[in-house]
Amino acid sequence: MYLLMNRSGFDEETYFTFSYSPLLDDDGRVAGVLDIATETTHEVVTQRRLAVLGEVHATLPTTFTSLRAFALPVVGLLAQSADIARTAFYDVRGPKILLETGEPRDPRELALVLRALRSGRRLVVPGMVVKPVRSGTGRGILAVLVLCGTEVRPWDADYARFLAVLSTSVASALRDAVRRRANDEELRLRAARSEEERNRATEVSLALQQAVLSEPPQIDDLDVVVHYQPAAVERDIGGDWYDAFETRDGATTVVIGDVIGHDLGAAVAMGQLRALVRAIGYDSQATPARVLERVDAAIEGLGLGSAATATALVAHVDRPDGRSATRTVRWSSAGHPPPLLVRADGTCEILQIRNDLLLGMDPEATRRDHTAELGPGDTLVLYTDGLIETRETRLRDRLRQLAAVLAQAHDADLGSLVEVTLAGMLDGTADDDVAIVMVRPA
């Protein structure tokens, strides 16, 4: 039971529990009533204050958009507390009251707020706690919180401790929210800078790749078609490349390769390897195996390192000797997917051999040449692994699927054959970059 008692010189809020029992005489009749009164003020007030602390912790915002938005739910909750006669949030600019509730301002309040701003420390005076709130981001004091006790409770150590804990809880939550916003903003700016750097690197990679992936030479008696398709998903540029050029003896060299990785380093390594293969192939006029051996040695000698690890396939298409229209294709593979030979009659051969090591792994590696005959109407098809590799299907089955797609459209012109191949193998999407080179005697 709530009782307002004037027992200490002021009207004090008190609580009592009453227990009533009948008093019986010797005959068992009720002769009176025993009333035992027990004061429970301390227990009631303590439980009430603990409940307020719990509600405040549950109400405190975890994000910070503005001081007013943060203070609004806190002030609204404390306005309902029987232990808080007044709550005021001060903006340090002025200082001025941003939000307040409860009784009118105490004459001492503004002077105490100014003292708290100067000292940066919490002030506890009879009936009032003034708490400066720091931003937690190195910007000094953000606000000042004022909490006033009621006149119906005695100002003692417990009351002062309650208001001090309450003010610290609010200040800590506000500081954490401001710090969290600052951290989120820093992360956002860092992510934006990272995205800008990534975009610049991608632009450089694309420019490099577009610069080196030039159109094939125009050869009167040989059709050469090249194609490059980036991955359908947004990602860094890859290391796939192709090349086609005439050597000094009139033969045509076609190259397909794939540097390990998908970043600016892979694009740079791709440009270096393409230039090495082209320069060595043109100058030496050696067989594909010897060209790849010399590229291995150059990777070691120039210190290109593991960034230049790549699969590659080099093929020389000889000129016809005049006695026959059939040409000899001599090729060597450094760990690259096997070439396909689509015959004029629609049959398709997978030129599968045991691959040599990838480029850049062993400068002393011995490489082997292989040969095939390319007749009129036949098509030599080179490609990178993005055309055939998937997570769901075995590589052998995908090779057979590629052979079937090529065989079905074997008599189409090379440009159309490339489009049919992409449509038949990728279903409009690709998880990796794809490069294709097709060669057909005119």
CSV table of C-alpha atoms in Angstrom, one decimal:
chain,number,residue,atom,x,y,z
A,1,MET,CA,0.0,0.0,0.0
A,2,TYR,CA,1.3,3.5,-1.0
A,3,LEU,CA,1.3,5.9,1.8
A,4,LEU,CA,2.5,9.6,1.8
A,5,MET,CA,4.0,10.1,5.2
A,6,ASN,CA,5.4,13.3,6.7
A,7,ARG,CA,7.9,11.7,9.1
A,8,SER,CA,11.2,13.4,8.2
A,9,GLY,CA,10.1,17.0,7.7
A,10,PHE,CA,8.6,16.4,4.2
A,11,ASP,CA,5.9,14.4,2.5
A,12,GLU,CA,7.7,11.1,1.8
A,13,GLU,CA,6.6,8.2,-0.5
A,14,THR,CA,6.4,5.0,1.5
A,15,TYR,CA,5.1,1.5,1.1
A,16,PHE,CA,3.7,-0.9,3.7
A,17,THR,CA,2.5,-4.5,3.8
A,18,PHE,CA,-0.3,-5.3,6.2
A,19,SER,CA,-1.1,-8.7,7.6
A,20,TYR,CA,-4.4,-9.2,9.5
A,21,SER,CA,-5.2,-12.1,11.9
A,22,PRO,CA,-8.2,-12.8,14.2
A,23,LEU,CA,-7.7,-13.1,17.9
A,24,LEU,CA,-9.8,-15.8,19.5
A,25,ASP,CA,-10.8,-16.1,23.2
A,26,ASP,CA,-10.9,-19.3,25.2
A,27,ASP,CA,-14.4,-20.1,23.8
A,28,GLY,CA,-13.1,-19.7,20.2
A,29,ARG,CA,-14.9,-16.5,19.5
A,30,VAL,CA,-13.2,-13.6,17.8
A,31,ALA,CA,-12.2,-11.2,20.5
A,32,GLY,CA,-10.0,-8.9,18.4
A,33,VAL,CA,-7.9,-8.4,15.3
A,34,LEU,CA,-4.1,-8.4,15.1
A,35,ASP,CA,-2.6,-6.1,12.5
A,36,ILE,CA,1.1,-6.4,11.7
A,37,ALA,CA,2.4,-3.6,9.5
A,38,THR,CA,5.8,-4.1,7.7
A,39,GLU,CA,7.4,-1.3,5.7
A,40,THR,CA,8.5,-2.4,2.3
A,41,THR,CA,9.5,1.0,0.8
A,42,HIS,CA,13.1,0.0,0.1
A,43,GLU,CA,12.2,-3.3,-1.7
A,44,VAL,CA,9.4,-1.6,-3.8
A,45,VAL,CA,11.6,1.4,-4.8
A,46,THR,CA,14.6,-0.9,-5.6
A,47,GLN,CA,12.6,-3.2,-7.8
A,48,ARG,CA,11.0,-0.2,-9.6
A,49,ARG,CA,14.4,1.3,-10.3
A,50,LEU,CA,15.8,-2.0,-11.6
A,51,ALA,CA,12.8,-2.2,-13.9
A,52,VAL,CA,13.5,1.3,-15.2
A,53,LEU,CA,17.1,0.5,-15.9
A,54,GLY,CA,16.1,-2.6,-17.8
A,55,GLU,CA,13.5,-0.7,-19.9
A,56,VAL,CA,16.0,2.0,-20.7
A,57,HIS,CA,18.5,-0.6,-21.9
A,58,ALA,CA,15.8,-2.1,-24.1
A,59,THR,CA,14.7,1.3,-25.4
A,60,LEU,CA,18.1,2.9,-26.1
A,61,PRO,CA,18.6,3.3,-29.9
A,62,THR,CA,21.6,1.4,-31.4
A,63,THR,CA,21.9,3.7,-34.4
A,64,PHE,CA,22.5,7.4,-34.5
A,65,THR,CA,21.0,9.7,-37.1
A,66,SER,CA,20.6,12.9,-34.9
A,67,LEU,CA,20.8,13.8,-31.3
A,68,ARG,CA,17.1,14.5,-31.1
A,69,ALA,CA,16.1,11.2,-32.7
A,70,PHE,CA,18.3,9.4,-30.1
A,71,ALA,CA,16.9,11.4,-27.1
A,72,LEU,CA,13.2,11.2,-28.0
A,73,PRO,CA,12.5,7.5,-26.9
A,74,VAL,CA,14.8,7.9,-23.8
A,75,VAL,CA,13.0,11.1,-22.7
A,76,GLY,CA,9.6,9.6,-23.4
A,77,LEU,CA,10.4,6.5,-21.2
A,78,LEU,CA,11.9,8.4,-18.3
A,79,ALA,CA,8.9,10.8,-18.3
A,80,GLN,CA,6.8,7.8,-17.0
A,81,SER,CA,9.3,6.9,-14.2
A,82,ALA,CA,8.2,7.7,-10.6
A,83,ASP,CA,11.8,8.3,-9.7
A,84,ILE,CA,12.6,10.9,-12.4
A,85,ALA,CA,11.0,14.3,-11.8
A,86,ARG,CA,12.8,15.9,-14.8
A,87,THR,CA,14.9,14.8,-17.8
A,88,ALA,CA,16.7,17.3,-20.1
A,89,PHE,CA,18.9,16.8,-23.1
A,90,TYR,CA,21.2,19.7,-23.9
A,91,ASP,CA,22.8,20.3,-27.2
A,92,VAL,CA,26.4,21.7,-26.6
A,93,ARG,CA,25.8,24.4,-29.2
A,94,GLY,CA,24.6,27.2,-27.0
A,95,PRO,CA,24.1,25.2,-24.8
A,96,LYS,CA,20.4,24.8,-25.5
A,97,ILE,CA,17.8,22.4,-24.4
A,98,LEU,CA,17.0,19.9,-27.2
A,99,LEU,CA,14.3,17.9,-25.3
A,100,GLU,CA,12.9,18.1,-21.8
A,101,THR,CA,10.1,16.5,-19.8
A,102,GLY,CA,8.8,16.8,-16.3
A,103,GLU,CA,9.1,19.6,-13.8
A,104,PRO,CA,10.3,23.1,-14.7
A,105,ARG,CA,14.1,23.7,-14.8
A,106,ASP,CA,15.9,24.1,-11.5
A,107,PRO,CA,17.6,27.5,-11.1
A,108,ARG,CA,20.9,25.6,-10.6
A,109,GLU,CA,20.6,23.6,-13.8
A,110,LEU,CA,22.2,25.8,-16.5
A,111,ALA,CA,25.2,26.7,-14.3
A,112,LEU,CA,25.8,23.0,-13.6
A,113,VAL,CA,25.5,22.2,-17.3
A,114,LEU,CA,28.2,24.8,-18.1
A,115,ARG,CA,30.4,23.4,-15.3
A,116,ALA,CA,30.0,19.9,-16.7
A,117,LEU,CA,30.9,21.2,-20.2
A,118,ARG,CA,34.1,22.8,-18.9
A,119,SER,CA,35.2,19.9,-16.7
A,120,GLY,CA,34.0,17.1,-18.9
A,121,ARG,CA,33.0,15.2,-15.7
A,122,ARG,CA,29.7,14.1,-14.2
A,123,LEU,CA,28.3,16.3,-11.5
A,124,VAL,CA,26.2,15.0,-8.6
A,125,VAL,CA,24.4,17.5,-6.4
A,126,PRO,CA,21.4,17.0,-4.1
A,127,GLY,CA,18.5,16.1,-6.2
A,128,MET,CA,20.3,16.2,-9.6
A,129,VAL,CA,22.9,14.4,-11.8
A,130,VAL,CA,24.4,16.2,-14.7
A,131,LYS,CA,26.3,14.0,-17.2
A,132,PRO,CA,28.4,15.2,-20.2
A,133,VAL,CA,28.2,12.8,-23.1
A,134,ARG,CA,31.3,12.3,-25.3
A,135,SER,CA,31.0,11.4,-28.9
A,136,GLY,CA,33.6,8.6,-28.8
A,137,THR,CA,35.0,9.8,-32.1
A,138,GLY,CA,37.5,12.3,-30.8
A,139,ARG,CA,35.2,15.2,-31.3
A,140,GLY,CA,34.7,16.1,-27.6
A,141,ILE,CA,31.4,16.4,-25.8
A,142,LEU,CA,28.3,15.9,-27.9
A,143,ALA,CA,25.5,16.5,-25.4
A,144,VAL,CA,24.7,16.9,-21.6
A,145,LEU,CA,22.0,14.8,-19.9
A,146,VAL,CA,20.3,16.2,-16.8
A,147,LEU,CA,18.3,13.9,-14.4
A,148,CYS,CA,16.4,15.2,-11.4
A,149,GLY,CA,15.0,13.2,-8.5
A,150,THR,CA,11.5,13.6,-7.0
A,151,GLU,CA,10.7,15.5,-3.9
A,152,VAL,CA,8.8,12.6,-2.3
A,153,ARG,CA,12.0,10.4,-2.0
A,154,PRO,CA,14.9,11.3,0.3
A,155,TRP,CA,18.1,12.1,-1.5
A,156,ASP,CA,20.5,9.5,-0.3
A,157,ALA,CA,23.4,7.4,-1.6
A,158,ASP,CA,21.1,4.9,-3.3
A,159,TYR,CA,19.2,7.6,-5.1
A,160,ALA,CA,22.4,9.3,-6.3
A,161,ARG,CA,23.8,6.0,-7.4
A,162,PHE,CA,20.6,5.1,-9.3
A,163,LEU,CA,20.7,8.4,-11.3
A,164,ALA,CA,24.4,8.1,-11.9
A,165,VAL,CA,24.0,4.5,-13.3
A,166,LEU,CA,21.1,5.6,-15.4
A,167,SER,CA,22.9,8.6,-16.9
A,168,THR,CA,26.0,6.5,-17.6
A,169,SER,CA,23.9,3.9,-19.4
A,170,VAL,CA,22.3,6.6,-21.7
A,171,ALA,CA,25.7,8.3,-22.3
A,172,SER,CA,27.4,5.0,-23.2
A,173,ALA,CA,24.6,4.0,-25.6
A,174,LEU,CA,24.8,7.4,-27.3
A,175,ARG,CA,28.6,7.3,-27.5
A,176,ASP,CA,28.5,3.7,-29.0
A,177,ALA,CA,25.8,4.7,-31.5
A,178,VAL,CA,27.9,7.7,-32.7
A,179,ARG,CA,31.0,5.6,-32.8
A,180,ARG,CA,29.2,2.9,-34.7
A,181,ARG,CA,27.9,5.4,-37.2
A,182,ALA,CA,31.4,6.8,-37.7
A,183,ASN,CA,32.8,3.3,-38.2
A,184,ASP,CA,30.0,2.5,-40.6
A,185,GLU,CA,30.8,5.7,-42.5
A,186,GLU,CA,34.5,4.9,-42.6
A,187,LEU,CA,33.7,1.4,-43.8
A,188,ARG,CA,31.4,2.8,-46.5
A,189,LEU,CA,34.1,5.3,-47.6
A,190,ARG,CA,36.7,2.5,-47.6
A,191,ALA,CA,34.4,0.3,-49.6
A,192,ALA,CA,33.8,3.1,-52.1
A,193,ARG,CA,37.5,3.8,-52.5
A,194,SER,CA,38.1,0.0,-52.9
A,195,GLU,CA,35.4,-0.1,-55.6
A,196,GLU,CA,36.9,2.9,-57.4
A,197,GLU,CA,40.4,1.2,-57.3
A,198,ARG,CA,38.8,-2.0,-58.5
A,199,ASN,CA,37.0,-0.2,-61.3
A,200,ARG,CA,40.2,1.5,-62.4
A,201,ALA,CA,42.1,-1.8,-62.3
A,202,THR,CA,39.4,-3.4,-64.4
A,203,GLU,CA,39.5,-0.6,-66.9
A,204,VAL,CA,43.2,-0.9,-67.2
A,205,SER,CA,42.9,-4.7,-67.6
A,206,LEU,CA,40.2,-4.3,-70.2
A,207,ALA,CA,42.2,-1.7,-72.1
A,208,LEU,CA,45.2,-4.0,-72.0
A,209,GLN,CA,43.3,-7.0,-73.1
A,210,GLN,CA,41.5,-5.1,-75.9
A,211,ALA,CA,44.9,-3.7,-77.0
A,212,VAL,CA,46.6,-7.0,-77.3
A,213,LEU,CA,43.6,-9.1,-78.6
A,214,SER,CA,43.8,-7.7,-82.1
A,215,GLU,CA,42.1,-8.9,-85.2
A,216,PRO,CA,43.8,-11.7,-87.1
A,217,PRO,CA,45.7,-11.0,-90.4
A,218,GLN,CA,43.9,-11.2,-93.7
A,219,ILE,CA,45.2,-14.3,-95.5
A,220,ASP,CA,44.0,-15.0,-99.1
A,221,ASP,CA,43.8,-18.8,-98.9
A,222,LEU,CA,43.0,-19.2,-95.2
A,223,ASP,CA,40.1,-18.0,-93.1
A,224,VAL,CA,40.9,-17.2,-89.5
A,225,VAL,CA,38.2,-16.1,-87.0
A,226,VAL,CA,38.9,-15.1,-83.4
A,227,HIS,CA,36.4,-14.4,-80.6
A,228,TYR,CA,36.7,-13.3,-77.0
A,229,GLN,CA,33.7,-13.4,-74.5
A,230,PRO,CA,34.1,-12.2,-70.9
A,231,ALA,CA,32.3,-14.1,-68.1
A,232,ALA,CA,28.6,-13.3,-67.9
A,233,VAL,CA,28.8,-12.5,-64.1
A,234,GLU,CA,30.5,-9.3,-63.0
A,235,ARG,CA,34.1,-10.1,-62.1
A,236,ASP,CA,37.7,-9.1,-62.7
A,237,ILE,CA,39.1,-9.4,-66.1
A,238,GLY,CA,40.7,-12.8,-66.9
A,239,GLY,CA,43.9,-14.0,-68.5
A,240,ASP,CA,42.5,-15.6,-71.7
A,241,TRP,CA,44.1,-14.6,-75.0
A,242,TYR,CA,44.4,-15.6,-78.6
A,243,ASP,CA,46.7,-14.6,-81.5
A,244,ALA,CA,47.2,-15.2,-85.2
A,245,PHE,CA,50.1,-14.0,-87.4
A,246,GLU,CA,52.1,-14.9,-90.4
A,247,THR,CA,55.7,-16.0,-90.1
A,248,ARG,CA,58.4,-15.0,-92.5
A,249,ASP,CA,58.2,-18.3,-94.4
A,250,GLY,CA,54.5,-17.6,-95.2
A,251,ALA,CA,53.0,-20.1,-92.7
A,252,THR,CA,50.3,-19.0,-90.3
A,253,THR,CA,50.7,-19.4,-86.6
A,254,VAL,CA,47.6,-19.4,-84.3
A,255,VAL,CA,47.8,-19.3,-80.5
A,256,ILE,CA,45.4,-19.8,-77.7
A,257,GLY,CA,46.2,-19.4,-74.0
A,258,ASP,CA,44.9,-18.8,-70.5
A,259,VAL,CA,46.9,-17.3,-67.6
A,260,ILE,CA,45.9,-18.5,-64.1
A,261,GLY,CA,44.0,-15.8,-62.2
A,262,HIS,CA,41.4,-13.1,-62.7
A,263,ASP,CA,42.9,-9.7,-61.9
A,264,LEU,CA,45.2,-7.0,-63.2
A,265,GLY,CA,48.2,-9.2,-62.6
A,266,ALA,CA,46.7,-11.9,-64.8
A,267,ALA,CA,46.0,-9.4,-67.6
A,268,VAL,CA,49.5,-8.0,-67.4
A,269,ALA,CA,51.0,-11.6,-67.5
A,270,MET,CA,48.7,-12.4,-70.4
A,271,GLY,CA,50.1,-9.4,-72.4
A,272,GLN,CA,53.7,-10.4,-71.6
A,273,LEU,CA,53.2,-14.0,-72.6
A,274,ARG,CA,51.3,-13.2,-75.8
A,275,ALA,CA,54.2,-10.8,-76.8
A,276,LEU,CA,56.8,-13.5,-76.0
A,277,VAL,CA,55.1,-16.2,-78.1
A,278,ARG,CA,54.5,-13.8,-81.0
A,279,ALA,CA,58.0,-12.4,-81.0
A,280,ILE,CA,59.8,-15.8,-80.6
A,281,GLY,CA,57.4,-17.5,-83.0
A,282,TYR,CA,57.9,-14.9,-85.7
A,283,ASP,CA,61.7,-14.5,-85.3
A,284,SER,CA,62.7,-18.1,-84.8
A,285,GLN,CA,60.3,-19.8,-87.3
A,286,ALA,CA,60.8,-22.8,-85.0
A,287,THR,CA,58.3,-25.5,-84.4
A,288,PRO,CA,55.5,-24.9,-81.8
A,289,ALA,CA,57.3,-27.1,-79.3
A,290,ARG,CA,60.6,-25.2,-79.6
A,291,VAL,CA,58.7,-21.9,-79.4
A,292,LEU,CA,57.1,-22.9,-76.1
A,293,GLU,CA,60.5,-24.1,-74.8
A,294,ARG,CA,62.0,-20.8,-75.6
A,295,VAL,CA,59.1,-19.0,-73.9
A,296,ASP,CA,59.7,-21.1,-70.8
A,297,ALA,CA,63.3,-20.0,-70.8
A,298,ALA,CA,62.3,-16.4,-71.3
A,299,ILE,CA,59.9,-16.6,-68.3
A,300,GLU,CA,62.7,-17.8,-66.2
A,301,GLY,CA,65.3,-15.4,-67.5
A,302,LEU,CA,63.1,-12.3,-67.3
A,303,GLY,CA,62.0,-13.2,-63.8
A,304,LEU,CA,58.3,-13.1,-64.6
A,305,GLY,CA,57.7,-15.6,-61.7
A,306,SER,CA,54.6,-17.6,-60.9
A,307,ALA,CA,52.3,-14.9,-62.3
A,308,ALA,CA,53.2,-16.1,-65.8
A,309,THR,CA,51.9,-19.6,-65.2
A,310,ALA,CA,49.5,-20.4,-68.0
A,311,THR,CA,48.2,-23.0,-70.4
A,312,ALA,CA,48.9,-22.4,-74.1
A,313,LEU,CA,48.6,-24.1,-77.4
A,314,VAL,CA,50.6,-23.0,-80.5
A,315,ALA,CA,49.8,-24.3,-84.0
A,316,HIS,CA,51.6,-23.7,-87.3
A,317,VAL,CA,49.4,-24.1,-90.4
A,318,ASP,CA,51.8,-24.6,-93.4
A,319,ARG,CA,51.1,-23.3,-96.9
A,320,PRO,CA,50.0,-25.9,-99.4
A,321,ASP,CA,53.0,-27.3,-101.4
A,322,GLY,CA,51.2,-26.9,-104.8
A,323,ARG,CA,50.8,-30.7,-105.3
A,324,SER,CA,48.0,-31.0,-102.8
A,325,ALA,CA,45.4,-28.7,-101.2
A,326,THR,CA,45.9,-30.4,-97.9
A,327,ARG,CA,47.9,-28.5,-95.3
A,328,THR,CA,50.0,-29.8,-92.3
A,329,VAL,CA,49.1,-28.5,-88.9
A,330,ARG,CA,52.0,-28.8,-86.4
A,331,TRP,CA,51.0,-28.0,-82.8
A,332,SER,CA,52.2,-28.3,-79.2
A,333,SER,CA,50.2,-28.0,-76.1
A,334,ALA,CA,51.3,-26.7,-72.7
A,335,GLY,CA,48.5,-28.2,-70.5
A,336,HIS,CA,45.8,-26.7,-72.7
A,337,PRO,CA,42.4,-28.3,-73.7
A,338,PRO,CA,42.7,-30.4,-76.8
A,339,PRO,CA,42.0,-28.9,-80.3
A,340,LEU,CA,39.2,-30.2,-82.4
A,341,LEU,CA,39.3,-30.9,-86.1
A,342,VAL,CA,36.0,-30.7,-87.9
A,343,ARG,CA,36.1,-32.4,-91.3
A,344,ALA,CA,34.4,-31.2,-94.3
A,345,ASP,CA,32.1,-34.2,-94.2
A,346,GLY,CA,30.8,-33.3,-90.7
A,347,THR,CA,33.0,-35.8,-88.7
A,348,CYS,CA,34.8,-34.2,-85.7
A,349,GLU,CA,38.0,-35.4,-84.2
A,350,ILE,CA,39.2,-34.5,-80.7
A,351,LEU,CA,43.0,-34.3,-81.0
A,352,GLN,CA,43.6,-35.6,-77.5
A,353,ILE,CA,47.2,-36.2,-76.5
A,354,ARG,CA,49.1,-36.3,-73.2
A,355,ASN,CA,49.7,-32.7,-72.4
A,356,ASP,CA,53.1,-31.2,-71.6
A,357,LEU,CA,53.6,-29.0,-68.5
A,358,LEU,CA,52.0,-25.6,-68.2
A,359,LEU,CA,54.2,-22.6,-69.2
A,360,GLY,CA,56.2,-21.1,-66.4
A,361,MET,CA,56.6,-24.3,-64.3
A,362,ASP,CA,59.9,-25.7,-65.5
A,363,PRO,CA,62.4,-23.8,-67.7
A,364,GLU,CA,64.0,-27.1,-68.7
A,365,ALA,CA,60.8,-28.9,-69.7
A,366,THR,CA,61.0,-30.8,-73.0
A,367,ARG,CA,58.0,-30.3,-75.3
A,368,ARG,CA,56.6,-32.3,-78.1
A,369,ASP,CA,55.2,-31.4,-81.5
A,370,HIS,CA,52.1,-33.2,-83.0
A,371,THR,CA,50.7,-33.1,-86.5
A,372,ALA,CA,47.4,-33.3,-88.2
A,373,GLU,CA,46.2,-32.8,-91.8
A,374,LEU,CA,43.9,-29.9,-92.7
A,375,GLY,CA,42.1,-30.3,-96.0
A,376,PRO,CA,39.7,-28.1,-97.9
A,377,GLY,CA,36.6,-27.4,-95.9
A,378,ASP,CA,38.1,-28.7,-92.7
A,379,THR,CA,38.1,-26.5,-89.6
A,380,LEU,CA,40.7,-26.4,-86.8
A,381,VAL,CA,39.1,-25.2,-83.5
A,382,LEU,CA,41.1,-23.9,-80.5
A,383,TYR,CA,39.4,-22.6,-77.3
A,384,THR,CA,40.0,-21.9,-73.6
A,385,ASP,CA,38.6,-24.0,-70.8
A,386,GLY,CA,35.7,-21.5,-70.1
A,387,LEU,CA,33.9,-23.1,-73.1
A,388,ILE,CA,33.8,-26.6,-71.7
A,389,GLU,CA,34.4,-26.6,-67.9
A,390,THR,CA,31.4,-26.7,-65.6
A,391,ARG,CA,30.9,-27.9,-62.1
A,392,GLU,CA,28.0,-30.3,-63.0
A,393,THR,CA,29.4,-32.2,-66.0
A,394,ARG,CA,32.5,-34.2,-66.5
A,395,LEU,CA,35.1,-32.7,-68.9
A,396,ARG,CA,35.0,-35.8,-71.2
A,397,ASP,CA,31.3,-35.4,-71.6
A,398,ARG,CA,31.6,-31.7,-72.3
A,399,LEU,CA,34.2,-32.4,-75.0
A,400,ARG,CA,31.9,-34.8,-76.7
A,401,GLN,CA,29.1,-32.2,-76.5
A,402,LEU,CA,31.4,-29.6,-78.1
A,403,ALA,CA,32.3,-32.1,-80.9
A,404,ALA,CA,28.6,-32.8,-81.5
A,405,VAL,CA,27.7,-29.1,-81.7
A,406,LEU,CA,30.6,-28.4,-84.2
A,407,ALA,CA,29.7,-31.4,-86.3
A,408,GLN,CA,26.1,-30.4,-86.6
A,409,ALA,CA,27.0,-26.9,-88.0
A,410,HIS,CA,30.2,-27.9,-89.8
A,411,ASP,CA,29.2,-26.3,-93.1
A,412,ALA,CA,28.4,-22.9,-91.6
A,413,ASP,CA,30.7,-20.0,-92.2
A,414,LEU,CA,33.2,-19.5,-89.4
A,415,GLY,CA,31.5,-16.5,-87.9
A,416,SER,CA,28.2,-18.4,-87.6
A,417,LEU,CA,30.0,-21.5,-86.4
A,418,VAL,CA,31.4,-19.4,-83.5
A,419,GLU,CA,27.9,-18.2,-82.6
A,420,VAL,CA,26.4,-21.7,-82.8
A,421,THR,CA,29.2,-23.1,-80.6
A,422,LEU,CA,28.7,-20.4,-77.9
A,423,ALA,CA,24.9,-21.0,-77.9
A,424,GLY,CA,25.3,-24.8,-77.8
A,425,MET,CA,27.8,-24.9,-75.0
A,426,LEU,CA,27.0,-21.9,-72.7
A,427,ASP,CA,23.3,-21.5,-72.8
A,428,GLY,CA,23.7,-17.8,-72.8
A,429,THR,CA,25.9,-17.6,-69.7
A,430,ALA,CA,29.5,-18.3,-68.8
A,431,ASP,CA,31.2,-18.7,-65.4
A,432,ASP,CA,34.6,-18.0,-67.0
A,433,ASP,CA,36.1,-16.0,-69.9
A,434,VAL,CA,36.1,-17.8,-73.3
A,435,ALA,CA,38.5,-17.3,-76.2
A,436,ILE,CA,38.0,-19.2,-79.5
A,437,VAL,CA,40.2,-19.4,-82.7
A,438,MET,CA,38.9,-21.2,-85.8
A,439,VAL,CA,41.0,-21.8,-88.9
A,440,ARG,CA,39.6,-23.1,-92.3
A,441,PRO,CA,41.3,-23.2,-95.7
A,442,ALA,CA,39.5,-20.9,-98.1
